[in-house]
């Protein structure tokens, strides 16, 4: 069975948690596509070359979750040739046999416009910053500034800007518990799966 769940949205909206839960529940493979851009940014040097030669070791680096890695990712992600180099891998992953969940910024718009389920997961910047701050610590005001800066860059870029696909279902998790957001996503996927089979 080919079945793709595309989960897009801004930083720290809960895409990863929801993506993992959907993958686990339905036995789908899961790809956090942000890791690809984080790994390219973390390599340093020419980002296009890095994107063309990413290795499993690059993706397993332990410093990919830092705020700096997020900022570096969002800078290299604005380069068209970097995105292009990462496209085939993501598309193949999306259409693999057995079902796939991909979370990112452009999955429903560019990578897999035919995805069976498209979710756009969002939350107020203050809420997202606080969630990220609980993970990474440091200064909350600085985390909020970085979240806003990254959102602005991701939305304003010419190449695959962050925006919901026209047929995406919006899930605002500002006032939702993790459990409620996950339950809502699971129900949507389940309903679509029932229609597909
Ligand atoms: O999701 P995450 O915060 O790990 O993504 C890091 C950065 O990678 C984002 O701010 C965005 O600029 C870029 N990204 C992207 N397209 C994706 C996934 C991530 O441009 N599909």
JSON list of C-alpha atoms and ligand atoms in Angstrom, two decimals:
[
{"chain": "A", "resi": 1, "resn": "UNK", "atom": "CA", "xyz": [0.00, 0.00, 0.00]},
{"chain": "A", "resi": 2, "resn": "UNK", "atom": "CA", "xyz": [1.22, 3.48, -0.90]},
{"chain": "A", "resi": 3, "resn": "UNK", "atom": "CA", "xyz": [-0.09, 6.03, 1.61]},
{"chain": "A", "resi": 4, "resn": "UNK", "atom": "CA", "xyz": [1.59, 9.31, 2.55]},
{"chain": "A", "resi": 5, "resn": "UNK", "atom": "CA", "xyz": [0.89, 11.51, 5.52]},
{"chain": "A", "resi": 6, "resn": "UNK", "atom": "CA", "xyz": [2.39, 14.99, 4.99]},
{"chain": "A", "resi": 7, "resn": "UNK", "atom": "CA", "xyz": [2.80, 17.08, 8.14]},
{"chain": "A", "resi": 8, "resn": "UNK", "atom": "CA", "xyz": [3.94, 20.66, 7.68]},
{"chain": "A", "resi": 9, "resn": "UNK", "atom": "CA", "xyz": [4.13, 23.65, 9.96]},
{"chain": "A", "resi": 10, "resn": "UNK", "atom": "CA", "xyz": [6.44, 26.09, 11.72]},
{"chain": "A", "resi": 11, "resn": "UNK", "atom": "CA", "xyz": [9.16, 25.22, 14.25]},
{"chain": "A", "resi": 12, "resn": "UNK", "atom": "CA", "xyz": [8.14, 23.48, 17.49]},
{"chain": "A", "resi": 13, "resn": "UNK", "atom": "CA", "xyz": [4.44, 23.21, 16.58]},
{"chain": "A", "resi": 14, "resn": "UNK", "atom": "CA", "xyz": [4.35, 19.51, 17.48]},
{"chain": "A", "resi": 15, "resn": "UNK", "atom": "CA", "xyz": [4.90, 18.01, 14.00]},
{"chain": "A", "resi": 16, "resn": "UNK", "atom": "CA", "xyz": [7.54, 15.56, 15.19]},
{"chain": "A", "resi": 17, "resn": "UNK", "atom": "CA", "xyz": [5.49, 14.22, 18.10]},
{"chain": "A", "resi": 18, "resn": "UNK", "atom": "CA", "xyz": [2.42, 13.84, 15.91]},
{"chain": "A", "resi": 19, "resn": "UNK", "atom": "CA", "xyz": [4.44, 12.29, 13.09]},
{"chain": "A", "resi": 20, "resn": "UNK", "atom": "CA", "xyz": [6.02, 9.69, 15.35]},
{"chain": "A", "resi": 21, "resn": "UNK", "atom": "CA", "xyz": [2.67, 8.80, 16.90]},
{"chain": "A", "resi": 22, "resn": "UNK", "atom": "CA", "xyz": [0.97, 8.38, 13.50]},
{"chain": "A", "resi": 23, "resn": "UNK", "atom": "CA", "xyz": [3.86, 6.25, 12.22]},
{"chain": "A", "resi": 24, "resn": "UNK", "atom": "CA", "xyz": [3.82, 4.04, 15.28]},
{"chain": "A", "resi": 25, "resn": "UNK", "atom": "CA", "xyz": [0.07, 3.56, 15.30]},
{"chain": "A", "resi": 26, "resn": "UNK", "atom": "CA", "xyz": [-0.26, 2.60, 11.64]},
{"chain": "A", "resi": 27, "resn": "UNK", "atom": "CA", "xyz": [3.15, 0.96, 11.14]},
{"chain": "A", "resi": 28, "resn": "UNK", "atom": "CA", "xyz": [4.32, 3.61, 8.67]},
{"chain": "A", "resi": 29, "resn": "UNK", "atom": "CA", "xyz": [7.92, 4.72, 8.19]},
{"chain": "A", "resi": 30, "resn": "UNK", "atom": "CA", "xyz": [8.67, 8.23, 9.53]},
{"chain": "A", "resi": 31, "resn": "UNK", "atom": "CA", "xyz": [11.04, 10.87, 8.18]},
{"chain": "A", "resi": 32, "resn": "UNK", "atom": "CA", "xyz": [11.76, 14.12, 10.01]},
{"chain": "A", "resi": 33, "resn": "UNK", "atom": "CA", "xyz": [12.87, 16.09, 6.96]},
{"chain": "A", "resi": 34, "resn": "UNK", "atom": "CA", "xyz": [14.21, 18.96, 9.11]},
{"chain": "A", "resi": 35, "resn": "UNK", "atom": "CA", "xyz": [17.09, 16.65, 10.01]},
{"chain": "A", "resi": 36, "resn": "UNK", "atom": "CA", "xyz": [18.23, 16.69, 6.37]},
{"chain": "A", "resi": 37, "resn": "UNK", "atom": "CA", "xyz": [18.51, 20.50, 6.37]},
{"chain": "A", "resi": 38, "resn": "UNK", "atom": "CA", "xyz": [20.04, 20.53, 9.86]},
{"chain": "A", "resi": 39, "resn": "UNK", "atom": "CA", "xyz": [22.69, 18.05, 8.72]},
{"chain": "A", "resi": 40, "resn": "UNK", "atom": "CA", "xyz": [23.51, 20.15, 5.64]},
{"chain": "A", "resi": 41, "resn": "UNK", "atom": "CA", "xyz": [23.85, 23.29, 7.78]},
{"chain": "A", "resi": 42, "resn": "UNK", "atom": "CA", "xyz": [25.97, 21.50, 10.38]},
{"chain": "A", "resi": 43, "resn": "UNK", "atom": "CA", "xyz": [28.46, 20.23, 7.80]},
{"chain": "A", "resi": 44, "resn": "UNK", "atom": "CA", "xyz": [29.68, 23.74, 7.04]},
{"chain": "A", "resi": 45, "resn": "UNK", "atom": "CA", "xyz": [31.45, 24.48, 3.75]},
{"chain": "A", "resi": 46, "resn": "UNK", "atom": "CA", "xyz": [29.51, 24.46, 0.49]},
{"chain": "A", "resi": 47, "resn": "UNK", "atom": "CA", "xyz": [25.87, 23.60, 1.35]},
{"chain": "A", "resi": 48, "resn": "UNK", "atom": "CA", "xyz": [25.03, 22.36, -2.14]},
{"chain": "A", "resi": 49, "resn": "UNK", "atom": "CA", "xyz": [27.93, 19.89, -2.07]},
{"chain": "A", "resi": 50, "resn": "UNK", "atom": "CA", "xyz": [26.89, 18.84, 1.44]},
{"chain": "A", "resi": 51, "resn": "UNK", "atom": "CA", "xyz": [23.30, 18.24, 0.33]},
{"chain": "A", "resi": 52, "resn": "UNK", "atom": "CA", "xyz": [24.49, 16.12, -2.60]},
{"chain": "A", "resi": 53, "resn": "UNK", "atom": "CA", "xyz": [26.71, 13.94, -0.43]},
{"chain": "A", "resi": 54, "resn": "UNK", "atom": "CA", "xyz": [24.84, 13.53, 2.87]},
{"chain": "A", "resi": 55, "resn": "UNK", "atom": "CA", "xyz": [25.70, 10.31, 4.68]},
{"chain": "A", "resi": 56, "resn": "UNK", "atom": "CA", "xyz": [23.91, 8.38, 7.44]},
{"chain": "A", "resi": 57, "resn": "UNK", "atom": "CA", "xyz": [26.66, 9.62, 9.79]},
{"chain": "A", "resi": 58, "resn": "UNK", "atom": "CA", "xyz": [25.73, 13.24, 9.00]},
{"chain": "A", "resi": 59, "resn": "UNK", "atom": "CA", "xyz": [22.13, 12.48, 9.95]},
{"chain": "A", "resi": 60, "resn": "UNK", "atom": "CA", "xyz": [23.17, 10.83, 13.21]},
{"chain": "A", "resi": 61, "resn": "UNK", "atom": "CA", "xyz": [25.20, 13.80, 14.55]},
{"chain": "A", "resi": 62, "resn": "UNK", "atom": "CA", "xyz": [24.36, 14.65, 18.13]},
{"chain": "A", "resi": 63, "resn": "UNK", "atom": "CA", "xyz": [24.44, 18.42, 17.68]},
{"chain": "A", "resi": 64, "resn": "UNK", "atom": "CA", "xyz": [21.54, 18.70, 15.23]},
{"chain": "A", "resi": 65, "resn": "UNK", "atom": "CA", "xyz": [18.86, 19.74, 17.75]},
{"chain": "A", "resi": 66, "resn": "UNK", "atom": "CA", "xyz": [20.54, 22.96, 18.95]},
{"chain": "A", "resi": 67, "resn": "UNK", "atom": "CA", "xyz": [19.18, 26.45, 18.22]},
{"chain": "A", "resi": 68, "resn": "UNK", "atom": "CA", "xyz": [22.30, 27.17, 16.14]},
{"chain": "A", "resi": 69, "resn": "UNK", "atom": "CA", "xyz": [21.70, 24.07, 14.02]},
{"chain": "A", "resi": 70, "resn": "UNK", "atom": "CA", "xyz": [18.10, 25.21, 13.49]},
{"chain": "A", "resi": 71, "resn": "UNK", "atom": "CA", "xyz": [19.23, 28.61, 12.31]},
{"chain": "A", "resi": 72, "resn": "UNK", "atom": "CA", "xyz": [21.91, 27.14, 10.02]},
{"chain": "A", "resi": 73, "resn": "UNK", "atom": "CA", "xyz": [19.30, 24.74, 8.60]},
{"chain": "A", "resi": 74, "resn": "UNK", "atom": "CA", "xyz": [16.89, 27.53, 7.80]},
{"chain": "A", "resi": 75, "resn": "UNK", "atom": "CA", "xyz": [19.64, 29.49, 6.00]},
{"chain": "A", "resi": 76, "resn": "UNK", "atom": "CA", "xyz": [20.72, 26.59, 3.77]},
{"chain": "A", "resi": 77, "resn": "UNK", "atom": "CA", "xyz": [17.06, 25.62, 3.23]},
{"chain": "A", "resi": 78, "resn": "UNK", "atom": "CA", "xyz": [16.52, 28.86, 1.29]},
{"chain": "A", "resi": 79, "resn": "UNK", "atom": "CA", "xyz": [18.97, 27.71, -1.42]},
{"chain": "A", "resi": 80, "resn": "UNK", "atom": "CA", "xyz": [17.13, 26.12, -4.35]},
{"chain": "A", "resi": 81, "resn": "UNK", "atom": "CA", "xyz": [19.96, 23.75, -5.30]},
{"chain": "A", "resi": 82, "resn": "UNK", "atom": "CA", "xyz": [20.09, 22.42, -1.74]},
{"chain": "A", "resi": 83, "resn": "UNK", "atom": "CA", "xyz": [16.35, 21.66, -1.77]},
{"chain": "A", "resi": 84, "resn": "UNK", "atom": "CA", "xyz": [16.64, 20.08, -5.19]},
{"chain": "A", "resi": 85, "resn": "UNK", "atom": "CA", "xyz": [19.43, 17.77, -4.03]},
{"chain": "A", "resi": 86, "resn": "UNK", "atom": "CA", "xyz": [17.21, 16.50, -1.20]},
{"chain": "A", "resi": 87, "resn": "UNK", "atom": "CA", "xyz": [14.00, 16.11, -3.20]},
{"chain": "A", "resi": 88, "resn": "UNK", "atom": "CA", "xyz": [14.38, 12.65, -4.75]},
{"chain": "A", "resi": 89, "resn": "UNK", "atom": "CA", "xyz": [15.24, 11.03, -1.43]},
{"chain": "A", "resi": 90, "resn": "UNK", "atom": "CA", "xyz": [12.15, 12.53, 0.21]},
{"chain": "A", "resi": 91, "resn": "UNK", "atom": "CA", "xyz": [9.84, 11.65, -2.69]},
{"chain": "A", "resi": 92, "resn": "UNK", "atom": "CA", "xyz": [11.05, 8.05, -2.74]},
{"chain": "A", "resi": 93, "resn": "UNK", "atom": "CA", "xyz": [10.54, 7.86, 1.00]},
{"chain": "A", "resi": 94, "resn": "UNK", "atom": "CA", "xyz": [7.01, 9.28, 0.70]},
{"chain": "A", "resi": 95, "resn": "UNK", "atom": "CA", "xyz": [5.89, 6.71, -1.86]},
{"chain": "A", "resi": 96, "resn": "UNK", "atom": "CA", "xyz": [7.61, 3.68, -0.34]},
{"chain": "A", "resi": 97, "resn": "UNK", "atom": "CA", "xyz": [5.54, 0.54, 0.09]},
{"chain": "A", "resi": 98, "resn": "UNK", "atom": "CA", "xyz": [3.83, 0.26, 3.46]},
{"chain": "A", "resi": 99, "resn": "UNK", "atom": "CA", "xyz": [3.02, 3.91, 4.16]},
{"chain": "A", "resi": 100, "resn": "UNK", "atom": "CA", "xyz": [5.11, 6.92, 5.20]},
{"chain": "A", "resi": 101, "resn": "UNK", "atom": "CA", "xyz": [4.84, 9.99, 7.36]},
{"chain": "A", "resi": 102, "resn": "UNK", "atom": "CA", "xyz": [7.04, 12.97, 6.55]},
{"chain": "A", "resi": 103, "resn": "UNK", "atom": "CA", "xyz": [7.18, 16.14, 8.58]},
{"chain": "A", "resi": 104, "resn": "UNK", "atom": "CA", "xyz": [8.66, 19.40, 7.37]},
{"chain": "A", "resi": 105, "resn": "UNK", "atom": "CA", "xyz": [7.71, 22.66, 5.69]},
{"chain": "A", "resi": 106, "resn": "UNK", "atom": "CA", "xyz": [6.94, 21.77, 2.07]},
{"chain": "A", "resi": 107, "resn": "UNK", "atom": "CA", "xyz": [5.83, 18.15, 2.14]},
{"chain": "A", "resi": 108, "resn": "UNK", "atom": "CA", "xyz": [2.21, 18.79, 1.16]},
{"chain": "A", "resi": 109, "resn": "UNK", "atom": "CA", "xyz": [3.05, 21.61, -1.25]},
{"chain": "A", "resi": 110, "resn": "UNK", "atom": "CA", "xyz": [6.19, 20.46, -3.09]},
{"chain": "A", "resi": 111, "resn": "UNK", "atom": "CA", "xyz": [7.50, 17.03, -2.08]},
{"chain": "A", "resi": 112, "resn": "UNK", "atom": "CA", "xyz": [4.24, 15.11, -2.15]},
{"chain": "A", "resi": 113, "resn": "UNK", "atom": "CA", "xyz": [1.32, 17.22, -3.41]},
{"chain": "A", "resi": 114, "resn": "UNK", "atom": "CA", "xyz": [-0.68, 14.00, -3.82]},
{"chain": "A", "resi": 115, "resn": "UNK", "atom": "CA", "xyz": [-0.28, 12.90, -0.21]},
{"chain": "A", "resi": 116, "resn": "UNK", "atom": "CA", "xyz": [-3.36, 11.06, 1.04]},
{"chain": "A", "resi": 117, "resn": "UNK", "atom": "CA", "xyz": [-3.41, 13.14, 4.24]},
{"chain": "A", "resi": 118, "resn": "UNK", "atom": "CA", "xyz": [-2.03, 16.65, 4.64]},
{"chain": "A", "resi": 119, "resn": "UNK", "atom": "CA", "xyz": [-1.87, 18.28, 8.03]},
{"chain": "A", "resi": 120, "resn": "UNK", "atom": "CA", "xyz": [-0.68, 21.79, 8.78]},
{"chain": "A", "resi": 121, "resn": "UNK", "atom": "CA", "xyz": [0.23, 21.86, 12.45]},
{"chain": "A", "resi": 122, "resn": "UNK", "atom": "CA", "xyz": [0.69, 25.25, 14.02]},
{"chain": "A", "resi": 123, "resn": "UNK", "atom": "CA", "xyz": [0.57, 27.11, 17.35]},
{"chain": "A", "resi": 124, "resn": "UNK", "atom": "CA", "xyz": [1.15, 30.66, 18.57]},
{"chain": "A", "resi": 125, "resn": "UNK", "atom": "CA", "xyz": [4.84, 31.66, 18.50]},
{"chain": "A", "resi": 126, "resn": "UNK", "atom": "CA", "xyz": [4.91, 32.16, 22.29]},
{"chain": "A", "resi": 127, "resn": "UNK", "atom": "CA", "xyz": [3.57, 28.66, 22.86]},
{"chain": "A", "resi": 128, "resn": "UNK", "atom": "CA", "xyz": [6.05, 27.12, 20.43]},
{"chain": "A", "resi": 129, "resn": "UNK", "atom": "CA", "xyz": [8.96, 29.07, 21.95]},
{"chain": "A", "resi": 130, "resn": "UNK", "atom": "CA", "xyz": [8.08, 27.85, 25.42]},
{"chain": "A", "resi": 131, "resn": "UNK", "atom": "CA", "xyz": [7.93, 24.24, 24.22]},
{"chain": "A", "resi": 132, "resn": "UNK", "atom": "CA", "xyz": [11.32, 24.56, 22.53]},
{"chain": "A", "resi": 133, "resn": "UNK", "atom": "CA", "xyz": [12.75, 26.33, 25.61]},
{"chain": "A", "resi": 134, "resn": "UNK", "atom": "CA", "xyz": [11.71, 23.37, 27.78]},
{"chain": "A", "resi": 135, "resn": "UNK", "atom": "CA", "xyz": [13.79, 21.14, 25.48]},
{"chain": "A", "resi": 136, "resn": "UNK", "atom": "CA", "xyz": [16.86, 23.28, 24.99]},
{"chain": "A", "resi": 137, "resn": "UNK", "atom": "CA", "xyz": [16.88, 25.58, 28.07]},
{"chain": "A", "resi": 138, "resn": "UNK", "atom": "CA", "xyz": [18.65, 28.96, 28.00]},
{"chain": "A", "resi": 139, "resn": "UNK", "atom": "CA", "xyz": [16.88, 32.29, 27.77]},
{"chain": "A", "resi": 140, "resn": "UNK", "atom": "CA", "xyz": [13.16, 32.14, 26.85]},
{"chain": "A", "resi": 141, "resn": "UNK", "atom": "CA", "xyz": [13.18, 35.59, 25.18]},
{"chain": "A", "resi": 142, "resn": "UNK", "atom": "CA", "xyz": [16.08, 34.51, 22.98]},
{"chain": "A", "resi": 143, "resn": "UNK", "atom": "CA", "xyz": [14.34, 31.25, 22.06]},
{"chain": "A", "resi": 144, "resn": "UNK", "atom": "CA", "xyz": [11.22, 33.25, 21.08]},
{"chain": "A", "resi": 145, "resn": "UNK", "atom": "CA", "xyz": [13.30, 35.64, 18.97]},
{"chain": "A", "resi": 146, "resn": "UNK", "atom": "CA", "xyz": [14.90, 32.70, 17.17]},
{"chain": "A", "resi": 147, "resn": "UNK", "atom": "CA", "xyz": [11.56, 31.00, 16.56]},
{"chain": "A", "resi": 148, "resn": "UNK", "atom": "CA", "xyz": [10.19, 34.22, 15.06]},
{"chain": "A", "resi": 149, "resn": "UNK", "atom": "CA", "xyz": [13.32, 34.77, 12.96]},
{"chain": "A", "resi": 150, "resn": "UNK", "atom": "CA", "xyz": [13.20, 31.20, 11.60]},
{"chain": "A", "resi": 151, "resn": "UNK", "atom": "CA", "xyz": [9.44, 31.43, 10.85]},
{"chain": "A", "resi": 152, "resn": "UNK", "atom": "CA", "xyz": [9.95, 34.70, 9.00]},
{"chain": "A", "resi": 153, "resn": "UNK", "atom": "CA", "xyz": [12.79, 33.29, 6.91]},
{"chain": "A", "resi": 154, "resn": "UNK", "atom": "CA", "xyz": [10.94, 30.05, 6.16]},
{"chain": "A", "resi": 155, "resn": "UNK", "atom": "CA", "xyz": [7.77, 31.91, 5.10]},
{"chain": "A", "resi": 156, "resn": "UNK", "atom": "CA", "xyz": [9.46, 34.64, 3.06]},
{"chain": "A", "resi": 157, "resn": "UNK", "atom": "CA", "xyz": [11.83, 32.53, 0.97]},
{"chain": "A", "resi": 158, "resn": "UNK", "atom": "CA", "xyz": [11.22, 32.17, -2.74]},
{"chain": "A", "resi": 159, "resn": "UNK", "atom": "CA", "xyz": [11.89, 28.41, -2.84]},
{"chain": "A", "resi": 160, "resn": "UNK", "atom": "CA", "xyz": [9.19, 26.21, -1.27]},
{"chain": "A", "resi": 161, "resn": "UNK", "atom": "CA", "xyz": [8.08, 28.74, 1.36]},
{"chain": "A", "resi": 162, "resn": "UNK", "atom": "CA", "xyz": [6.30, 27.54, 4.47]},
{"chain": "A", "resi": 163, "resn": "UNK", "atom": "CA", "xyz": [2.57, 27.66, 3.83]},
{"chain": "A", "resi": 164, "resn": "UNK", "atom": "CA", "xyz": [-0.35, 25.26, 4.13]},
{"chain": "A", "resi": 165, "resn": "UNK", "atom": "CA", "xyz": [-1.32, 23.33, 1.00]},
{"chain": "A", "resi": 166, "resn": "UNK", "atom": "CA", "xyz": [-4.78, 24.35, -0.20]},
{"chain": "A", "resi": 167, "resn": "UNK", "atom": "CA", "xyz": [-6.19, 21.00, 0.82]},
{"chain": "A", "resi": 168, "resn": "UNK", "atom": "CA", "xyz": [-4.32, 20.72, 4.14]},
{"chain": "A", "resi": 169, "resn": "UNK", "atom": "CA", "xyz": [-6.23, 20.29, 7.39]},
{"chain": "A", "resi": 170, "resn": "UNK", "atom": "CA", "xyz": [-5.21, 22.90, 9.92]},
{"chain": "A", "resi": 171, "resn": "UNK", "atom": "CA", "xyz": [-4.42, 21.77, 13.44]},
{"chain": "A", "resi": 172, "resn": "UNK", "atom": "CA", "xyz": [-3.74, 24.62, 15.86]},
{"chain": "A", "resi": 173, "resn": "UNK", "atom": "CA", "xyz": [-2.16, 23.10, 18.97]},
{"chain": "A", "resi": 174, "resn": "UNK", "atom": "CA", "xyz": [-1.85, 26.36, 20.96]},
{"chain": "A", "resi": 175, "resn": "UNK", "atom": "CA", "xyz": [-4.45, 25.29, 23.45]},
{"chain": "A", "resi": 176, "resn": "UNK", "atom": "CA", "xyz": [-4.30, 21.56, 22.97]},
{"chain": "A", "resi": 177, "resn": "UNK", "atom": "CA", "xyz": [-2.47, 18.99, 25.06]},
{"chain": "A", "resi": 178, "resn": "UNK", "atom": "CA", "xyz": [-0.02, 16.74, 23.21]},
{"chain": "A", "resi": 179, "resn": "UNK", "atom": "CA", "xyz": [-2.44, 13.86, 23.74]},
{"chain": "A", "resi": 180, "resn": "UNK", "atom": "CA", "xyz": [-5.36, 15.79, 22.22]},
{"chain": "A", "resi": 181, "resn": "UNK", "atom": "CA", "xyz": [-3.32, 16.88, 19.19]},
{"chain": "A", "resi": 182, "resn": "UNK", "atom": "CA", "xyz": [-2.09, 13.33, 18.61]},
{"chain": "A", "resi": 183, "resn": "UNK", "atom": "CA", "xyz": [-5.62, 11.95, 18.98]},
{"chain": "A", "resi": 184, "resn": "UNK", "atom": "CA", "xyz": [-6.97, 14.45, 16.44]},
{"chain": "A", "resi": 185, "resn": "UNK", "atom": "CA", "xyz": [-4.26, 13.53, 13.92]},
{"chain": "A", "resi": 186, "resn": "UNK", "atom": "CA", "xyz": [-4.77, 9.78, 14.44]},
{"chain": "A", "resi": 187, "resn": "UNK", "atom": "CA", "xyz": [-8.52, 10.16, 13.86]},
{"chain": "A", "resi": 188, "resn": "UNK", "atom": "CA", "xyz": [-7.95, 12.06, 10.60]},
{"chain": "A", "resi": 189, "resn": "UNK", "atom": "CA", "xyz": [-5.52, 9.47, 9.27]},
{"chain": "A", "resi": 190, "resn": "UNK", "atom": "CA", "xyz": [-7.76, 6.61, 10.34]},
{"chain": "A", "resi": 191, "resn": "UNK", "atom": "CA", "xyz": [-10.76, 8.13, 8.54]},
{"chain": "A", "resi": 192, "resn": "UNK", "atom": "CA", "xyz": [-8.75, 8.56, 5.34]},
{"chain": "A", "resi": 193, "resn": "UNK", "atom": "CA", "xyz": [-7.32, 5.05, 5.57]},
{"chain": "A", "resi": 194, "resn": "UNK", "atom": "CA", "xyz": [-10.81, 3.60, 5.90]},
{"chain": "A", "resi": 195, "resn": "UNK", "atom": "CA", "xyz": [-11.80, 5.38, 2.73]},
{"chain": "A", "resi": 196, "resn": "UNK", "atom": "CA", "xyz": [-8.70, 4.09, 0.93]},
{"chain": "A", "resi": 197, "resn": "UNK", "atom": "CA", "xyz": [-9.26, 0.43, 1.76]},
{"chain": "B", "resi": 1, "resn": "LIG", "atom": "O1", "xyz": [11.76, 21.09, 11.44]},
{"chain": "B", "resi": 1, "resn": "LIG", "atom": "P1", "xyz": [13.09, 21.65, 11.85]},
{"chain": "B", "resi": 1, "resn": "LIG", "atom": "O2", "xyz": [12.98, 22.72, 12.88]},
{"chain": "B", "resi": 1, "resn": "LIG", "atom": "O3", "xyz": [14.06, 20.59, 12.25]},
{"chain": "B", "resi": 1, "resn": "LIG", "atom": "O4", "xyz": [13.67, 22.31, 10.51]},
{"chain": "B", "resi": 1, "resn": "LIG", "atom": "C1", "xyz": [14.85, 23.08, 10.51]},
{"chain": "B", "resi": 1, "resn": "LIG", "atom": "C2", "xyz": [14.80, 24.04, 9.33]},
{"chain": "B", "resi": 1, "resn": "LIG", "atom": "O5", "xyz": [14.92, 23.27, 8.12]},
{"chain": "B", "resi": 1, "resn": "LIG", "atom": "C3", "xyz": [13.51, 24.84, 9.17]},
{"chain": "B", "resi": 1, "resn": "LIG", "atom": "O6", "xyz": [13.55, 26.06, 9.89]},
{"chain": "B", "resi": 1, "resn": "LIG", "atom": "C4", "xyz": [13.43, 25.04, 7.67]},
{"chain": "B", "resi": 1, "resn": "LIG", "atom": "O7", "xyz": [14.13, 26.19, 7.27]},
{"chain": "B", "resi": 1, "resn": "LIG", "atom": "C5", "xyz": [14.15, 23.85, 7.09]},
{"chain": "B", "resi": 1, "resn": "LIG", "atom": "N1", "xyz": [13.22, 22.86, 6.54]},
{"chain": "B", "resi": 1, "resn": "LIG", "atom": "C6", "xyz": [12.71, 23.08, 5.27]},
{"chain": "B", "resi": 1, "resn": "LIG", "atom": "N2", "xyz": [11.91, 22.16, 4.68]},
{"chain": "B", "resi": 1, "resn": "LIG", "atom": "C7", "xyz": [11.59, 21.03, 5.31]},
{"chain": "B", "resi": 1, "resn": "LIG", "atom": "C8", "xyz": [12.07, 20.78, 6.63]},
{"chain": "B", "resi": 1, "resn": "LIG", "atom": "C9", "xyz": [12.88, 21.74, 7.22]},
{"chain": "B", "resi": 1, "resn": "LIG", "atom": "O8", "xyz": [12.97, 24.11, 4.67]},
{"chain": "B", "resi": 1, "resn": "LIG", "atom": "N3", "xyz": [10.82, 20.12, 4.69]}
]
